[in-house]
Tab-separated table of C-alpha atoms in Angstrom:
chain	number	residue	atom	x	y	z
A	511	UNK	CA	-66.912	13.473	15.414
A	512	UNK	CA	-65.275	16.871	14.465
A	513	UNK	CA	-63.445	17.215	17.440
A	514	UNK	CA	-62.265	13.392	17.399
A	515	UNK	CA	-61.324	14.177	13.704
A	516	UNK	CA	-59.210	17.114	14.929
A	517	UNK	CA	-57.584	15.145	17.619
A	518	UNK	CA	-56.459	12.504	15.098
A	519	UNK	CA	-55.095	15.036	12.604
A	520	UNK	CA	-53.069	16.993	15.550
A	521	UNK	CA	-51.848	13.676	16.387
A	522	UNK	CA	-50.662	12.347	12.974
A	523	UNK	CA	-48.624	15.659	12.363
A	524	UNK	CA	-46.769	15.789	16.015
A	525	UNK	CA	-45.789	11.905	15.046
A	526	UNK	CA	-41.879	11.669	15.127
A	527	UNK	CA	-39.377	8.706	15.112
A	528	UNK	CA	-38.533	9.268	18.972
A	529	UNK	CA	-42.155	9.784	19.872
A	530	UNK	CA	-42.971	6.086	18.236
A	531	UNK	CA	-42.857	3.047	19.606
A	532	UNK	CA	-39.997	1.887	17.591
A	533	UNK	CA	-37.254	3.205	19.911
A	534	UNK	CA	-38.400	1.129	23.108
A	535	UNK	CA	-37.676	-2.009	21.008
A	536	UNK	CA	-34.156	-3.745	20.400
A	537	UNK	CA	-33.633	-4.049	16.728
A	538	UNK	CA	-33.963	-7.574	15.779
A	539	UNK	CA	-31.009	-9.793	16.094
A	540	UNK	CA	-31.393	-13.140	14.668
A	541	UNK	CA	-35.002	-13.025	13.302
A	542	UNK	CA	-36.778	-11.336	10.633
A	543	UNK	CA	-39.425	-9.150	12.476
A	544	UNK	CA	-43.060	-9.843	11.988
A	545	UNK	CA	-44.035	-6.551	10.807
A	546	UNK	CA	-42.627	-3.743	8.818
A	547	UNK	CA	-40.886	-0.372	9.965
A	548	UNK	CA	-41.890	2.879	8.544
A	549	UNK	CA	-38.702	3.718	6.290
A	550	UNK	CA	-38.142	7.028	8.809
A	551	UNK	CA	-37.718	5.132	12.029
A	552	UNK	CA	-35.669	2.408	10.644
A	553	UNK	CA	-33.416	5.002	8.705
A	554	UNK	CA	-33.059	6.718	12.120
A	555	UNK	CA	-32.950	3.665	14.227
A	556	UNK	CA	-29.955	2.208	12.245
A	557	UNK	CA	-28.231	5.449	11.754
A	558	UNK	CA	-28.091	6.056	15.456
A	559	UNK	CA	-26.532	2.855	15.993
A	560	UNK	CA	-23.834	3.100	13.413
A	561	UNK	CA	-22.684	6.312	15.520
A	562	UNK	CA	-21.011	3.938	17.665
A	563	UNK	CA	-18.626	3.120	15.033
A	564	UNK	CA	-15.333	4.851	14.775
A	565	UNK	CA	-14.612	7.738	12.504
A	566	UNK	CA	-13.478	6.664	9.277
A	567	UNK	CA	-11.102	9.566	8.947
A	568	UNK	CA	-9.316	8.854	12.007
A	569	UNK	CA	-8.933	5.137	11.589
A	570	UNK	CA	-5.333	5.571	10.987
A	571	UNK	CA	-5.059	1.426	10.830
A	572	UNK	CA	-6.746	1.276	7.257
A	573	UNK	CA	-4.972	1.683	3.783
A	574	UNK	CA	-8.554	2.367	2.411
A	575	UNK	CA	-9.734	5.533	0.941
A	576	UNK	CA	-12.302	7.277	3.191
A	577	UNK	CA	-12.914	10.671	1.179
A	578	UNK	CA	-13.575	11.390	-2.593
A	579	UNK	CA	-14.942	14.663	-4.304
A	580	UNK	CA	-18.705	15.035	-4.028
A	581	UNK	CA	-18.895	14.922	-7.619
A	582	UNK	CA	-17.388	11.431	-7.775
A	583	UNK	CA	-19.649	10.555	-4.542
A	584	UNK	CA	-22.838	11.659	-6.974
A	585	UNK	CA	-21.438	9.565	-10.061
A	586	UNK	CA	-21.180	6.306	-7.508
A	587	UNK	CA	-24.651	6.969	-6.448
A	588	UNK	CA	-25.610	7.377	-10.075
A	589	UNK	CA	-24.599	3.701	-11.072
A	590	UNK	CA	-25.232	1.808	-7.934
A	591	UNK	CA	-27.789	-0.044	-9.528
A	592	UNK	CA	-25.615	-1.050	-12.230
A	593	UNK	CA	-24.597	-4.850	-12.307
A	594	UNK	CA	-21.071	-4.683	-13.400
A	595	UNK	CA	-20.999	-8.189	-15.246
A	596	UNK	CA	-23.964	-7.152	-17.406
A	597	UNK	CA	-21.539	-6.179	-20.120
A	598	UNK	CA	-24.081	-6.128	-23.455
A	599	UNK	CA	-26.431	-4.195	-21.120
A	600	UNK	CA	-23.766	-1.855	-19.854
A	601	UNK	CA	-21.263	-1.592	-22.580
A	602	UNK	CA	-19.825	1.843	-21.676
A	603	UNK	CA	-18.899	0.766	-17.932
A	604	UNK	CA	-17.136	-2.092	-19.608
A	605	UNK	CA	-15.380	0.022	-21.794
A	606	UNK	CA	-14.410	2.312	-18.761
A	607	UNK	CA	-13.107	-0.854	-17.273
A	608	UNK	CA	-10.965	-1.520	-19.929
A	609	UNK	CA	-9.481	1.863	-20.338
A	610	UNK	CA	-8.660	1.576	-16.748
A	611	UNK	CA	-6.804	-1.620	-17.078
A	612	UNK	CA	-4.777	0.216	-19.869
A	613	UNK	CA	-4.006	3.192	-18.024
A	614	UNK	CA	-2.775	0.791	-15.149
A	615	UNK	CA	-0.673	-1.260	-17.625
A	616	UNK	CA	0.844	1.800	-19.332
A	617	UNK	CA	1.480	3.224	-15.617
A	618	UNK	CA	3.670	-0.245	-15.142
A	619	UNK	CA	5.322	-0.092	-17.964
A	620	UNK	CA	3.666	-2.851	-19.824
A	621	UNK	CA	5.058	-4.114	-23.059
A	622	UNK	CA	2.017	-3.251	-25.093
A	623	UNK	CA	1.837	-0.107	-27.797
A	624	UNK	CA	-0.354	2.662	-27.758
A	625	UNK	CA	-3.332	1.157	-29.674
A	626	UNK	CA	-2.981	-2.201	-28.446
A	627	UNK	CA	-5.311	-3.699	-25.682
A	628	UNK	CA	-3.779	-4.702	-22.493
A	629	UNK	CA	-4.404	-7.818	-20.351
A	630	UNK	CA	-6.056	-7.256	-17.236
A	631	UNK	CA	-9.444	-7.075	-15.184
A	632	UNK	CA	-10.907	-5.456	-12.439
A	633	UNK	CA	-11.867	-7.335	-9.133
A	634	UNK	CA	-13.291	-6.756	-5.920
A	635	UNK	CA	-10.069	-6.061	-4.034
A	636	UNK	CA	-6.541	-7.088	-4.349
A	637	UNK	CA	-7.468	-10.565	-2.557
A	638	UNK	CA	-9.546	-11.312	-5.413
A	639	UNK	CA	-6.741	-10.097	-7.920
A	640	UNK	CA	-3.942	-12.215	-6.140
A	641	UNK	CA	-6.198	-15.183	-6.081
A	642	UNK	CA	-6.821	-15.015	-10.228
A	643	UNK	CA	-3.085	-14.038	-10.688
A	644	UNK	CA	-1.783	-17.127	-8.608
A	645	UNK	CA	-4.313	-19.518	-10.061
A	646	UNK	CA	-2.610	-18.253	-13.367
A	647	UNK	CA	0.706	-19.278	-12.476
A	648	UNK	CA	-0.344	-22.371	-11.167
A	649	UNK	CA	-2.275	-23.506	-14.411
A	650	UNK	CA	0.690	-22.794	-16.463
A	651	UNK	CA	3.144	-24.222	-14.396
A	652	UNK	CA	1.025	-27.544	-14.422
A	653	UNK	CA	0.408	-27.405	-17.725
A	654	UNK	CA	4.673	-27.410	-18.650
A	655	UNK	CA	4.923	-30.149	-16.007
A	656	UNK	CA	2.049	-32.089	-17.776
A	657	UNK	CA	3.898	-31.778	-21.384
A	658	UNK	CA	7.166	-32.763	-19.758
A	659	UNK	CA	5.621	-36.052	-18.265
A	660	UNK	CA	6.439	-34.799	-14.717
A	661	UNK	CA	4.472	-34.787	-11.301
A	662	UNK	CA	2.266	-31.575	-11.191
A	663	UNK	CA	0.590	-32.254	-7.765
A	664	UNK	CA	3.028	-30.385	-5.614
A	665	UNK	CA	2.959	-26.573	-6.516
A	666	UNK	CA	4.532	-24.134	-4.007
A	667	UNK	CA	4.959	-20.391	-3.958
A	668	UNK	CA	8.027	-18.438	-2.220
A	669	UNK	CA	6.876	-15.327	-0.228
A	670	UNK	CA	8.479	-13.101	2.684
A	671	UNK	CA	6.877	-14.288	6.215
A	672	UNK	CA	5.526	-9.951	6.049
A	673	UNK	CA	2.893	-11.168	2.991
A	674	UNK	CA	-0.706	-10.055	3.437
A	675	UNK	CA	-3.435	-12.964	4.891
A	676	UNK	CA	-4.785	-13.184	1.529
A	677	UNK	CA	-1.732	-15.006	0.231
A	678	UNK	CA	-2.153	-17.552	2.957
A	679	UNK	CA	-5.494	-17.744	1.786
A	680	UNK	CA	-4.607	-18.456	-1.474
A	681	UNK	CA	-2.178	-21.231	-0.574
A	682	UNK	CA	-4.828	-22.824	1.660
A	683	UNK	CA	-7.756	-22.511	-0.918
A	684	UNK	CA	-6.318	-23.639	-4.131
A	685	UNK	CA	-3.714	-26.297	-2.359
A	686	UNK	CA	-0.369	-24.561	-3.236
A	687	UNK	CA	2.389	-24.943	-0.425
A	688	UNK	CA	3.478	-21.580	1.199
A	689	UNK	CA	7.021	-21.442	1.580
A	690	UNK	CA	7.975	-18.059	3.578
A	691	UNK	CA	11.222	-16.257	4.250
A	692	UNK	CA	11.426	-15.693	7.746
A	693	UNK	CA	12.122	-11.820	9.044
A	694	UNK	CA	14.810	-10.665	11.329
A	695	UNK	CA	15.157	-8.099	13.683
A	696	UNK	CA	15.764	-5.105	11.959
A	697	UNK	CA	14.678	-6.437	8.265
A	698	UNK	CA	11.319	-6.641	8.039
A	699	UNK	CA	10.949	-7.651	4.294
A	700	UNK	CA	11.795	-10.559	2.507
A	701	UNK	CA	15.623	-11.504	1.642
A	702	UNK	CA	15.824	-11.954	-1.953
A	703	UNK	CA	18.858	-14.135	-1.529
A	704	UNK	CA	17.125	-16.215	0.692
A	705	UNK	CA	13.799	-16.300	-1.541
A	706	UNK	CA	15.807	-17.526	-4.471
A	707	UNK	CA	17.612	-20.215	-2.379
A	708	UNK	CA	14.184	-21.902	-1.858
A	709	UNK	CA	12.889	-21.794	-5.239
A	710	UNK	CA	13.018	-25.376	-6.755
A	711	UNK	CA	11.442	-27.151	-9.579
A	712	UNK	CA	7.789	-26.945	-7.859
A	713	UNK	CA	7.701	-23.425	-7.373
A	714	UNK	CA	5.056	-21.590	-9.532
A	715	UNK	CA	6.433	-17.949	-8.576
A	716	UNK	CA	8.049	-15.577	-6.034
A	717	UNK	CA	5.899	-12.968	-4.644
A	718	UNK	CA	7.320	-9.778	-4.024
A	719	UNK	CA	5.781	-6.864	-1.886
A	720	UNK	CA	5.819	-3.377	-2.931
A	721	UNK	CA	4.923	-1.572	0.168
A	722	UNK	CA	4.799	-4.198	3.303
A	723	UNK	CA	1.764	-3.725	5.194
A	724	UNK	CA	4.022	-3.781	8.352
A	725	UNK	CA	6.525	-1.233	7.629
A	726	UNK	CA	5.574	0.111	4.031
A	727	UNK	CA	8.907	-0.780	2.903
A	728	UNK	CA	9.462	-1.877	-0.917
A	729	UNK	CA	11.029	-5.211	-1.536
A	730	UNK	CA	13.552	-5.235	-3.910
A	731	UNK	CA	12.423	-6.552	-7.011
A	732	UNK	CA	15.227	-5.580	-8.981
A	733	UNK	CA	17.573	-7.821	-7.308
A	734	UNK	CA	15.085	-10.564	-7.264
A	735	UNK	CA	14.694	-10.256	-10.889
A	736	UNK	CA	18.542	-10.542	-11.183
A	737	UNK	CA	18.887	-13.542	-8.860
A	738	UNK	CA	16.299	-15.838	-10.176
A	739	UNK	CA	17.296	-14.890	-13.528
A	740	UNK	CA	20.680	-16.656	-12.619
A	741	UNK	CA	19.055	-19.518	-11.006
A	742	UNK	CA	16.731	-20.243	-13.772
A	743	UNK	CA	19.617	-20.097	-16.225
A	744	UNK	CA	21.551	-22.405	-13.996
A	745	UNK	CA	18.717	-24.866	-13.238
A	746	UNK	CA	16.693	-24.953	-16.218
A	747	UNK	CA	13.816	-23.704	-14.344
A	748	UNK	CA	11.317	-21.014	-15.845
A	749	UNK	CA	9.964	-19.500	-12.118
A	750	UNK	CA	8.469	-15.892	-12.649
A	751	UNK	CA	7.777	-12.939	-10.442
A	752	UNK	CA	4.403	-11.781	-9.558
A	753	UNK	CA	4.526	-8.094	-7.602
A	754	UNK	CA	1.804	-7.599	-5.320
A	755	UNK	CA	1.711	-3.646	-5.562
A	756	UNK	CA	-1.686	-3.533	-3.422
A	757	UNK	CA	-0.302	-0.463	-1.366
A	758	UNK	CA	2.677	0.655	-3.296
A	759	UNK	CA	1.766	0.613	-7.105
A	760	UNK	CA	0.075	3.798	-7.140
A	761	UNK	CA	2.851	5.348	-5.097
A	762	UNK	CA	5.926	4.294	-6.967
A	763	UNK	CA	5.378	5.434	-10.312
A	764	UNK	CA	4.577	9.201	-8.930
A	765	UNK	CA	7.247	9.374	-6.149
A	766	UNK	CA	9.881	6.817	-7.660
A	767	UNK	CA	9.837	6.648	-11.502
A	768	UNK	CA	13.531	5.489	-11.794
A	769	UNK	CA	12.609	2.280	-9.460
A	770	UNK	CA	12.695	-0.639	-11.264
A	771	UNK	CA	10.051	-2.817	-10.098
A	772	UNK	CA	7.389	-3.445	-12.827
A	773	UNK	CA	7.126	-5.045	-16.006
A	774	UNK	CA	10.560	-3.468	-16.788
A	775	UNK	CA	11.838	-6.413	-15.342
A	776	UNK	CA	11.297	-9.389	-17.847
A	777	UNK	CA	10.640	-11.929	-14.929
A	778	UNK	CA	7.537	-9.838	-13.688
A	779	UNK	CA	4.722	-11.550	-15.149
A	780	UNK	CA	1.925	-10.049	-13.332
A	781	UNK	CA	0.846	-7.169	-10.719
A	782	UNK	CA	-1.854	-6.530	-9.122
A	783	UNK	CA	-3.011	-3.215	-7.271
A	784	UNK	CA	-5.687	-1.933	-4.866
A	785	UNK	CA	-7.711	1.013	-6.700
A	786	UNK	CA	-9.385	1.371	-3.021
A	787	UNK	CA	-6.157	1.939	-1.261
A	788	UNK	CA	-3.547	4.991	-3.001
A	789	UNK	CA	-5.868	4.356	-6.070
A	790	UNK	CA	-7.953	6.980	-4.307
A	791	UNK	CA	-11.418	5.143	-4.337
A	792	UNK	CA	-13.681	3.809	-1.712
A	793	UNK	CA	-13.516	0.115	-0.558
A	794	UNK	CA	-14.438	-2.450	-3.464
A	795	UNK	CA	-11.778	-2.322	-6.485
A	796	UNK	CA	-8.852	-3.923	-7.289
A	797	UNK	CA	-6.808	-4.477	-10.456
A	798	UNK	CA	-4.600	-7.038	-11.876
A	799	UNK	CA	-2.612	-7.094	-14.915
A	800	UNK	CA	-0.776	-9.344	-16.950
A	801	UNK	CA	2.434	-8.665	-18.978
A	802	UNK	CA	1.133	-11.021	-22.090
A	803	UNK	CA	-1.709	-12.606	-23.251
A	804	UNK	CA	0.273	-15.944	-22.900
A	805	UNK	CA	0.573	-15.336	-19.295
A	806	UNK	CA	-2.883	-15.872	-18.643
A	807	UNK	CA	-4.223	-19.457	-19.829
A	808	UNK	CA	-6.969	-19.430	-22.133
A	809	UNK	CA	-8.954	-22.337	-19.986
A	810	UNK	CA	-8.886	-19.830	-17.327
A	811	UNK	CA	-11.369	-17.770	-18.886
A	812	UNK	CA	-14.797	-18.345	-19.392
A	813	UNK	CA	-17.416	-17.473	-21.977
A	814	UNK	CA	-21.098	-16.904	-21.367
A	815	UNK	CA	-24.090	-15.871	-23.344
A	816	UNK	CA	-27.092	-15.746	-21.503
A	817	UNK	CA	-27.082	-12.203	-20.547
A	818	UNK	CA	-27.182	-11.181	-24.345
A	819	UNK	CA	-23.768	-11.484	-26.137
A	820	UNK	CA	-20.367	-13.617	-25.917
A	821	UNK	CA	-18.701	-12.188	-22.568
A	822	UNK	CA	-15.305	-13.372	-21.634
A	823	UNK	CA	-15.345	-13.267	-17.686
A	824	UNK	CA	-12.351	-14.050	-15.414
A	825	UNK	CA	-13.579	-13.533	-11.687
A	826	UNK	CA	-13.922	-15.462	-8.597
A	827	UNK	CA	-17.455	-14.150	-8.132
A	828	UNK	CA	-20.067	-13.136	-10.530
A	829	UNK	CA	-21.987	-10.032	-9.847
A	830	UNK	CA	-20.587	-6.798	-8.578
A	831	UNK	CA	-21.476	-3.236	-8.471
A	832	UNK	CA	-20.152	-0.727	-11.288
A	833	UNK	CA	-19.704	2.133	-8.983
A	834	UNK	CA	-16.213	1.802	-7.920
A	835	UNK	CA	-15.032	1.275	-11.840
A	836	UNK	CA	-16.649	4.496	-12.623
A	837	UNK	CA	-14.903	5.922	-9.535
A	838	UNK	CA	-11.387	4.688	-10.510
A	839	UNK	CA	-11.723	6.269	-14.306
A	840	UNK	CA	-13.168	9.624	-12.532
A	841	UNK	CA	-10.108	9.824	-10.536
A	842	UNK	CA	-7.926	8.888	-13.457
A	843	UNK	CA	-9.301	11.720	-15.615
A	844	UNK	CA	-9.849	14.246	-12.940
A	845	UNK	CA	-6.416	13.849	-11.513
A	846	UNK	CA	-4.079	12.821	-14.235
A	847	UNK	CA	-0.525	12.038	-13.416
A	848	UNK	CA	0.051	15.514	-12.168
A	849	UNK	CA	-2.771	15.157	-9.511
A	850	UNK	CA	-1.715	11.681	-8.381
A	851	UNK	CA	1.877	13.125	-8.196
A	852	UNK	CA	0.829	15.864	-5.837
A	853	UNK	CA	-1.488	13.804	-3.678
A	854	UNK	CA	1.719	11.297	-2.784
A	855	UNK	CA	3.994	13.994	-1.718
A	856	UNK	CA	1.656	15.685	0.007
A	857	UNK	CA	1.425	12.345	1.972
A	858	UNK	CA	4.944	11.783	2.136
A	859	UNK	CA	5.835	14.947	3.703
A	860	UNK	CA	3.083	14.483	6.167
A	861	UNK	CA	4.418	10.993	7.051
A	862	UNK	CA	8.038	12.445	7.357
A	863	UNK	CA	7.172	15.321	9.451
A	864	UNK	CA	4.882	12.761	11.752
A	865	UNK	CA	8.031	10.663	11.975
A	866	UNK	CA	10.419	13.136	12.988
A	867	UNK	CA	7.922	14.408	15.461
A	868	UNK	CA	7.668	10.756	17.203
A	869	UNK	CA	11.188	10.454	17.090
A	870	UNK	CA	11.945	13.919	19.187
A	871	UNK	CA	9.739	12.489	21.716
A	872	UNK	CA	12.017	10.125	22.966
A	873	UNK	CA	10.321	7.167	23.216
A	874	UNK	CA	10.224	5.403	19.889
A	875	UNK	CA	12.659	3.789	17.393
A	876	UNK	CA	11.156	4.517	14.042
A	877	UNK	CA	10.966	1.367	11.932
A	878	UNK	CA	9.801	2.314	8.383
A	879	UNK	CA	11.947	3.415	5.824
A	880	UNK	CA	12.488	6.910	3.855
A	881	UNK	CA	11.130	5.131	0.491
A	882	UNK	CA	8.188	3.033	0.537
A	883	UNK	CA	4.452	3.617	1.394
A	884	UNK	CA	3.891	7.152	3.338
A	885	UNK	CA	2.973	5.484	6.613
A	886	UNK	CA	5.218	5.449	10.036
A	887	UNK	CA	5.694	2.512	11.476
A	888	UNK	CA	7.376	2.596	15.008
A	889	UNK	CA	7.939	0.855	18.226
A	890	UNK	CA	8.925	1.415	21.888
A	891	UNK	CA	12.773	1.992	22.977
A	892	UNK	CA	11.792	0.381	26.289
A	893	UNK	CA	9.188	-2.200	26.411
A	894	UNK	CA	9.692	-3.159	29.992
A	895	UNK	CA	6.915	-1.105	32.105
A	896	UNK	CA	4.768	-0.476	28.942
A	897	UNK	CA	3.679	-1.758	25.850
A	898	UNK	CA	2.730	-0.392	22.269
A	899	UNK	CA	-0.604	-2.250	23.079
A	900	UNK	CA	-1.377	-0.049	26.072
A	901	UNK	CA	-1.002	3.229	24.005
A	902	UNK	CA	-2.998	2.147	21.088
A	903	UNK	CA	-5.855	1.884	23.736
A	904	UNK	CA	-5.220	4.889	25.370
A	905	UNK	CA	-5.273	6.973	21.753
A	906	UNK	CA	-9.017	5.544	21.516
A	907	UNK	CA	-10.145	8.148	24.010
A	908	UNK	CA	-8.933	10.884	21.526
A	909	UNK	CA	-10.807	9.220	18.700
A	910	UNK	CA	-7.842	7.900	16.941
A	911	UNK	CA	-7.482	4.276	15.821
A	912	UNK	CA	-3.805	3.386	15.742
A	913	UNK	CA	-3.009	-0.431	15.209
A	914	UNK	CA	-0.635	-2.220	17.503
A	915	UNK	CA	0.822	-5.598	16.294
A	916	UNK	CA	3.637	-8.481	16.626
A	917	UNK	CA	5.861	-9.019	13.792
A	918	UNK	CA	5.596	-12.177	12.082
A	919	UNK	CA	8.462	-15.314	12.684
A	920	UNK	CA	11.073	-14.720	13.308
A	921	UNK	CA	10.979	-11.213	14.580
A	922	UNK	CA	7.675	-12.187	16.517
A	923	UNK	CA	9.347	-10.159	19.618
A	924	UNK	CA	9.101	-6.822	18.163
A	925	UNK	CA	5.810	-4.932	18.857
A	926	UNK	CA	4.617	-2.090	16.640
A	927	UNK	CA	2.452	0.760	16.270
A	928	UNK	CA	1.626	2.310	12.293
A	929	UNK	CA	0.137	5.354	11.076
A	930	UNK	CA	-0.965	5.286	7.618
A	931	UNK	CA	-1.043	8.564	6.053
A	932	UNK	CA	-3.923	8.639	3.477
A	933	UNK	CA	-4.934	11.633	1.237
A	934	UNK	CA	-7.431	13.155	3.692
A	935	UNK	CA	-4.899	13.252	6.407
A	936	UNK	CA	-3.677	17.040	6.722
A	937	UNK	CA	-0.637	18.403	8.137
A	938	UNK	CA	-3.302	20.103	10.980
A	939	UNK	CA	-4.718	16.559	12.197
A	940	UNK	CA	-0.761	15.376	11.864
A	941	UNK	CA	-0.062	18.086	14.476
A	942	UNK	CA	-3.215	17.341	16.407
A	943	UNK	CA	-2.099	13.285	16.427
A	944	UNK	CA	1.481	14.430	17.915
A	945	UNK	CA	-0.189	16.717	20.568
A	946	UNK	CA	-2.247	13.823	21.558
A	947	UNK	CA	0.387	10.997	21.495
A	948	UNK	CA	2.492	13.566	23.922
A	949	UNK	CA	-0.718	13.567	26.205
A	950	UNK	CA	-0.891	9.844	26.128
A	951	UNK	CA	2.961	9.196	26.702
A	952	UNK	CA	2.854	11.508	29.741
A	953	UNK	CA	0.034	9.667	31.518
A	954	UNK	CA	1.290	5.970	30.513
A	955	UNK	CA	4.368	6.955	32.138
A	956	UNK	CA	3.086	7.882	35.193
A	957	UNK	CA	0.856	4.550	35.400
A	958	UNK	CA	2.074	1.628	37.369
A	959	UNK	CA	3.607	-0.681	34.970
A	960	UNK	CA	0.696	-3.508	33.726
A	961	UNK	CA	3.673	-5.926	32.630
A	962	UNK	CA	5.089	-6.009	36.165
A	963	UNK	CA	1.873	-6.357	37.892
A	964	UNK	CA	1.324	-9.058	35.725
A	965	UNK	CA	4.407	-10.812	36.525
A	966	UNK	CA	3.768	-10.589	39.965
A	967	UNK	CA	0.390	-11.998	39.880
A	968	UNK	CA	1.820	-14.982	37.907
A	969	UNK	CA	4.445	-15.241	40.648
A	970	UNK	CA	1.855	-15.361	43.299
A	971	UNK	CA	-0.184	-18.096	41.704
A	972	UNK	CA	3.123	-20.271	40.734
A	973	UNK	CA	4.279	-19.569	44.566
A	974	UNK	CA	0.682	-20.843	45.922
A	975	UNK	CA	0.598	-23.941	43.499
A	976	UNK	CA	4.547	-24.847	44.013
A	977	UNK	CA	5.018	-23.409	47.349
A	978	UNK	CA	8.111	-21.707	45.884
A	979	UNK	CA	9.431	-18.271	46.509
A	980	UNK	CA	7.993	-15.207	45.045
A	981	UNK	CA	10.936	-13.713	43.027
A	982	UNK	CA	10.146	-12.339	39.573
A	983	UNK	CA	12.218	-11.615	36.728
A	984	UNK	CA	11.162	-8.650	35.016
A	985	UNK	CA	12.070	-9.355	31.502
A	986	UNK	CA	9.906	-10.742	28.601
A	987	UNK	CA	11.984	-13.760	28.853
A	988	UNK	CA	11.042	-14.128	32.379
A	989	UNK	CA	7.330	-13.683	32.190
A	990	UNK	CA	7.360	-16.202	29.378
A	991	UNK	CA	9.168	-18.761	31.905
A	992	UNK	CA	6.588	-17.859	34.422
A	993	UNK	CA	3.829	-18.375	32.228
A	994	UNK	CA	4.812	-21.721	31.077
A	995	UNK	CA	5.153	-22.590	34.822
A	996	UNK	CA	1.469	-21.277	35.295
A	997	UNK	CA	0.502	-23.646	32.638
A	998	UNK	CA	2.232	-26.522	33.597
A	999	UNK	CA	1.113	-26.273	37.263
A	1000	UNK	CA	-2.623	-25.739	36.145
A	1001	UNK	CA	-2.198	-29.126	33.891
A	1002	UNK	CA	-0.823	-30.929	37.227
A	1003	UNK	CA	-3.910	-29.646	38.899
A	1004	UNK	CA	-6.471	-30.472	36.322
A	1005	UNK	CA	-5.031	-33.637	34.977
A	1006	UNK	CA	-4.986	-32.205	31.316
A	1007	UNK	CA	-2.002	-34.005	29.098
C-alpha cells in the first residue's frame, strides 16, 4: 500500500500537458465536448494552435494598432470585466468617454466652448460610427421632406468608389442608394466636381474620405464644401457633408494643422474617426462627433432606466467592453498633443524612407501621395510577366503580410501593393523590409512568367476545343479574350446557357 501510494504521488508530480491524453485528440470544431479539460491543457493547446497566426507586428495590411505600453495593457486588463453600457454602475468610465468625445470634438474644431459638452459617442469602430452618422442624415432628410409634403422613400448618398466597405453596408442595410464617383487611372479619390454633379434633392449627404484605404490620400473636403455650398444656394438644397476620417482624423491635426477638412467648413456636420487606428488603441473603439445638437435627431436617442437610472443611448449594439474607452483616454493624457505629433512625424518619416527605397529599385511606381496617411501604395511598372500578387505571396515566407489588390471601378486594371506604417514600425524594420523586397524581386525576375504560362495553357485548351491555332497574345487584353473564348467553349460543351 505504501509503495502504491508513492507511485501515485510520483505520477501526479510529473504530469504535464504534453504527457496527457489531451494532445492526442483534435480540438472540437463543431460540437461542445462531453467532458471538461484542465485549464492548463486548454490554455496550452489553444495557445499552440494560435502560433500559426501571422505576427501582428509584421501585418502591414492593417491600419489597426498592434502595440501599446505595458501600463495601458494593465489598465485594459483591470477594466476588461466592465460592461460600458452600465453607466450608473460605472459612472467614471462614462465620464472618461465623455472626456474623450470633447477632446476629439475640439481637435476637429467643433464650434463648442470650453465649458460646453460636445455631441458624440464612442463606438466599437468606424463602421458603427458611420452607420450612426448615416442614420442621423437619413432621419433628418426624411423629417424635412415630410414637413414639405414631398416623397421621402428614395434617399441616396454620394461617395467615391474608393470608400471602405462599411459605406456599402450602410447603404444596403438601411436602404439608401449609394451613388459612387468612379475612379480613373492616376486619380484614386473622389473628384469633388463629379460628386457635386451627382447631388440631387434626395441626397442625404456627401461622404468625403480623409485617408483613402487604397492610397492613404486625403480627399479635397474644402473644395467639396465650396462647390456644394454654391449648388445648395442655386438649387435650394441643404445637402451636408460627412467626413470619414477613420484613418486620417488622428493624423491631419498633428501633421497638417492648416488643412481645412473638419468643422471649420460649415457643411461638415459629422465626423467619424477610428481610435484603434492612429488613435493608437487596440482594436475595438471608434468615435463619431456632430457639429451641433441639432444635427443629431432626438428620436434616434433611446432612454433606458432598468440599469438603475435614466441613461440616453445611441448605438447599434448594446453591451460592449470598457477597456478600449479607458485605453483611449490613457493615450490622450499620456501622449498629449506633443506626443501624438512626434509619433505621426516618425510614421511619416519612415513611410517616406520606404517609398524612396522602393522607388530606387526601379521596379515600382509609387501611387501614394506626400500628404495623407503614412503608408506606401505602389504598383509594378511592368506587369506583363509577373504580378503584385506573386510579390505578396513571396514576402510571406519572410513573415511579412503585405496586401495586393486591384483598384475599384473604373481603374480596376491597376493592381497595387500597400504597406501601412504604424507606430511600432521602426526604421530598422523598414530597412529589413526593403532588404527582403530586394531578395523577392531578384527571385521573381529569375522565375518563368506565370502569366505567359497561364495564357499558353488557355490557348492550348481553346485550340483543343475549337481546333484553332495556338498563337497567344501576351497582353492582359489578350489573356482576357482567350479566357472569354474558353468560357464560351465550355458553355458549348456543357450546354449551359
